[in-house]
PDB file of C-alpha atoms in Angstrom:
ATOM      1  CA  MET I   1      95.254 109.109 100.580  1.00 81.00           C
ATOM      2  CA  GLY I   2      98.181 107.227 100.202  1.00 86.00           C
ATOM      3  CA  VAL I   3     101.865 107.694  99.802  1.00 91.00           C
ATOM      4  CA  GLY I   4     101.811 108.333  95.925  1.00 90.00           C
ATOM      5  CA  GLU I   5      98.719 110.883  96.351  1.00 94.00           C
ATOM      6  CA  ASN I   6     100.350 112.865  99.301  1.00 95.00           C
ATOM      7  CA  PHE I   7     103.695 112.718  97.637  1.00 96.00           C
ATOM      8  CA  ASN I   8     102.162 114.275  94.435  1.00 95.00           C
ATOM      9  CA  TYR I   9     100.309 117.106  96.489  1.00 96.00           C
ATOM     10  CA  ALA I  10     103.472 118.084  97.901  1.00 96.00           C
ATOM     11  CA  MET I  11     105.426 118.268  95.048  1.00 95.00           C
ATOM     12  CA  ALA I  12     102.824 120.147  93.237  1.00 95.00           C
ATOM     13  CA  GLU I  13     102.739 122.623  96.229  1.00 96.00           C
ATOM     14  CA  TRP I  14     106.466 122.806  96.055  1.00 94.00           C
ATOM     15  CA  GLY I  15     106.444 123.712  92.347  1.00 91.00           C
ATOM     16  CA  ALA I  16     103.696 126.319  92.899  1.00 94.00           C
ATOM     17  CA  THR I  17     105.431 127.990  95.744  1.00 94.00           C
ATOM     18  CA  ASN I  18     109.067 127.647  95.443  1.00 91.00           C
ATOM     19  CA  HIS I  19     109.173 126.328  98.898  1.00 94.00           C
ATOM     20  CA  VAL I  20     109.630 122.906 100.178  1.00 94.00           C
ATOM     21  CA  PRO I  21     106.662 121.438 101.937  1.00 96.00           C
ATOM     22  CA  VAL I  22     108.325 119.822 104.934  1.00 95.00           C
ATOM     23  CA  ASP I  23     105.159 119.292 106.743  1.00 96.00           C
ATOM     24  CA  LEU I  24     103.419 117.253 103.625  1.00 96.00           C
ATOM     25  CA  PHE I  25     106.559 115.239 102.761  1.00 97.00           C
ATOM     26  CA  ARG I  26     106.443 113.960 106.716  1.00 97.00           C
ATOM     27  CA  GLN I  27     103.054 113.200 105.902  1.00 96.00           C
ATOM     28  CA  VAL I  28     104.036 110.791 102.947  1.00 96.00           C
ATOM     29  CA  LEU I  29     106.515 109.411 105.635  1.00 97.00           C
ATOM     30  CA  LEU I  30     104.087 108.725 108.373  1.00 96.00           C
ATOM     31  CA  ILE I  31     101.920 106.909 106.021  1.00 95.00           C
ATOM     32  CA  TYR I  32     104.992 104.640 104.499  1.00 94.00           C
ATOM     33  CA  GLU I  33     106.271 104.097 108.122  1.00 94.00           C
ATOM     34  CA  ARG I  34     102.645 102.767 109.395  1.00 93.00           C
ATOM     35  CA  SER I  35     102.409 100.746 106.178  1.00 88.00           C
ATOM     36  CA  PRO I  36     105.894  99.996 104.498  1.00 81.00           C
ATOM     37  CA  ARG I  37     106.203  98.165 101.341  1.00 84.00           C
ATOM     38  CA  ASP I  38     108.779  97.552  98.816  1.00 81.00           C
ATOM     39  CA  GLY I  39     108.314  99.586  95.728  1.00 84.00           C
ATOM     40  CA  GLY I  40     109.914  99.840  92.298  1.00 91.00           C
ATOM     41  CA  SER I  41     112.527 102.462  91.399  1.00 94.00           C
ATOM     42  CA  ASN I  42     109.849 105.301  91.188  1.00 95.00           C
ATOM     43  CA  TYR I  43     108.343 104.480  94.663  1.00 95.00           C
ATOM     44  CA  LEU I  44     112.028 104.583  96.046  1.00 96.00           C
ATOM     45  CA  GLN I  45     112.773 107.787  94.468  1.00 97.00           C
ATOM     46  CA  CYS I  46     109.966 109.285  95.633  1.00 96.00           C
ATOM     47  CA  LEU I  47     110.455 108.220  99.258  1.00 97.00           C
ATOM     48  CA  ALA I  48     114.084 109.642  98.811  1.00 97.00           C
ATOM     49  CA  ILE I  49     112.689 113.094  97.709  1.00 96.00           C
ATOM     50  CA  ALA I  50     110.436 112.870 101.216  1.00 97.00           C
ATOM     51  CA  PHE I  51     113.292 111.670 103.533  1.00 96.00           C
ATOM     52  CA  TRP I  52     115.562 114.541 102.240  1.00 95.00           C
ATOM     53  CA  ALA I  53     112.959 117.275 102.732  1.00 95.00           C
ATOM     54  CA  ASP I  54     112.539 115.850 106.228  1.00 94.00           C
ATOM     55  CA  GLY I  55     116.441 115.971 106.846  1.00 93.00           C
ATOM     56  CA  ARG I  56     116.948 112.465 107.012  1.00 94.00           C
ATOM     57  CA  MET I  57     119.835 112.147 104.473  1.00 94.00           C
ATOM     58  CA  ALA I  58     121.011 108.605 105.364  1.00 94.00           C
ATOM     59  CA  GLU I  59     117.633 107.447 104.843  1.00 95.00           C
ATOM     60  CA  ALA I  60     117.366 109.334 101.427  1.00 96.00           C
ATOM     61  CA  GLN I  61     120.831 107.892 100.240  1.00 96.00           C
ATOM     62  CA  ASP I  62     119.493 104.385 101.189  1.00 96.00           C
ATOM     63  CA  ALA I  63     116.430 104.875  99.081  1.00 96.00           C
ATOM     64  CA  ILE I  64     118.175 106.268  96.274  1.00 96.00           C
ATOM     65  CA  GLU I  65     120.460 103.194  96.103  1.00 95.00           C
ATOM     66  CA  GLY I  66     117.346 100.884  96.529  1.00 95.00           C
ATOM     67  CA  SER I  67     115.790 102.931  93.692  1.00 95.00           C
ATOM     68  CA  ARG I  68     118.917 102.073  91.608  1.00 94.00           C
ATOM     69  CA  LYS I  69     118.584  98.571  92.126  1.00 93.00           C
ATOM     70  CA  ALA I  70     115.261  98.682  91.452  1.00 92.00           C
ATOM     71  CA  LEU I  71     115.613 100.025  87.771  1.00 88.00           C
ATOM     72  CA  ILE I  72     114.755  97.577  85.145  1.00 84.00           C
ATOM     73  CA  GLU I  73     116.896  97.720  82.206  1.00 79.00           C
ATOM     74  CA  GLY I  74     115.455  98.658  79.181  1.00 77.00           C
ATOM     75  CA  GLU I  75     112.289  99.747  80.555  1.00 85.00           C
ATOM     76  CA  ASN I  76     110.787 103.613  80.732  1.00 90.00           C
ATOM     77  CA  THR I  77     110.366 104.632  84.129  1.00 91.00           C
ATOM     78  CA  PHE I  78     108.398 107.435  85.707  1.00 94.00           C
ATOM     79  CA  SER I  79     110.533 110.049  87.357  1.00 95.00           C
ATOM     80  CA  ALA I  80     109.395 112.133  89.978  1.00 93.00           C
ATOM     81  CA  TRP I  81     112.127 114.670  89.492  1.00 92.00           C
ATOM     82  CA  ARG I  82     110.764 115.480  85.919  1.00 90.00           C
ATOM     83  CA  TYR I  83     107.663 114.446  86.386  1.00 92.00           C
ATOM     84  CA  LEU I  84     107.886 112.307  83.221  1.00 93.00           C
ATOM     85  CA  TYR I  85     108.555 108.962  81.786  1.00 95.00           C
ATOM     86  CA  VAL I  86     112.384 108.492  81.231  1.00 94.00           C
ATOM     87  CA  ASP I  87     114.687 105.744  80.236  1.00 92.00           C
ATOM     88  CA  GLY I  88     116.828 104.039  82.309  1.00 91.00           C
ATOM     89  CA  ASP I  89     120.015 106.398  81.469  1.00 91.00           C
ATOM     90  CA  GLU I  90     117.810 109.412  81.872  1.00 94.00           C
ATOM     91  CA  PHE I  91     116.373 107.718  85.233  1.00 94.00           C
ATOM     92  CA  GLN I  92     119.997 107.475  86.624  1.00 93.00           C
ATOM     93  CA  GLN I  93     120.886 110.777  85.558  1.00 93.00           C
ATOM     94  CA  ASP I  94     117.799 111.962  87.590  1.00 94.00           C
ATOM     95  CA  LEU I  95     119.207 110.070  90.571  1.00 94.00           C
ATOM     96  CA  ASN I  96     122.655 111.215  90.410  1.00 94.00           C
ATOM     97  CA  SER I  97     121.026 114.615  90.587  1.00 92.00           C
ATOM     98  CA  LEU I  98     118.969 113.720  93.604  1.00 93.00           C
ATOM     99  CA  GLU I  99     121.932 112.038  95.027  1.00 93.00           C
ATOM    100  CA  LYS I 100     124.024 115.332  94.607  1.00 92.00           C
ATOM    101  CA  MET I 101     121.085 117.366  96.186  1.00 89.00           C
ATOM    102  CA  VAL I 102     121.077 114.885  99.501  1.00 91.00           C
ATOM    103  CA  VAL I 103     124.597 114.932  99.679  1.00 88.00           C
ATOM    104  CA  GLU I 104     125.589 118.648  98.916  1.00 84.00           C
ATOM    105  CA  GLY I 105     122.164 120.069 100.525  1.00 73.00           C
ATOM    106  CA  GLY I 106     120.862 121.732  97.212  1.00 59.00           C
ATOM    107  CA  GLU I 107     117.349 122.990  96.778  1.00 59.00           C
ATOM    108  CA  GLY I 108     116.027 120.466  94.449  1.00 56.00           C
ATOM    109  CA  PRO I 109     114.667 120.208  90.773  1.00 55.00           C
ATOM    110  CA  LEU I 110     112.024 123.018  90.681  1.00 44.00           C
ATOM    111  CA  LEU I 111     114.487 125.928  92.154  1.00 36.00           C
TER     112      LEU I 111
END
């Protein structure tokens, strides 16, 4: 399985258990680090969540900024924060919430 499948599995476990599965998010990062690639706003948002779960706040912040830059104006984007397609303004709101979690040490969107 790749980054996307592992990320979705980690998010599903988080939602089902209300506990962040750090080991699963680390697996996401291991796969990414073996074969790093550029990604769009959703991909970078997912990496930001995985970095946050692994306690790598600076890298999470970098991924959030990259996600902002990759966002295409006027295009609906899939947000890992809500697991819904959202417009650019809503995606920015999701990134703001994610950034707040990274900076302030919150527990995420599902708790």
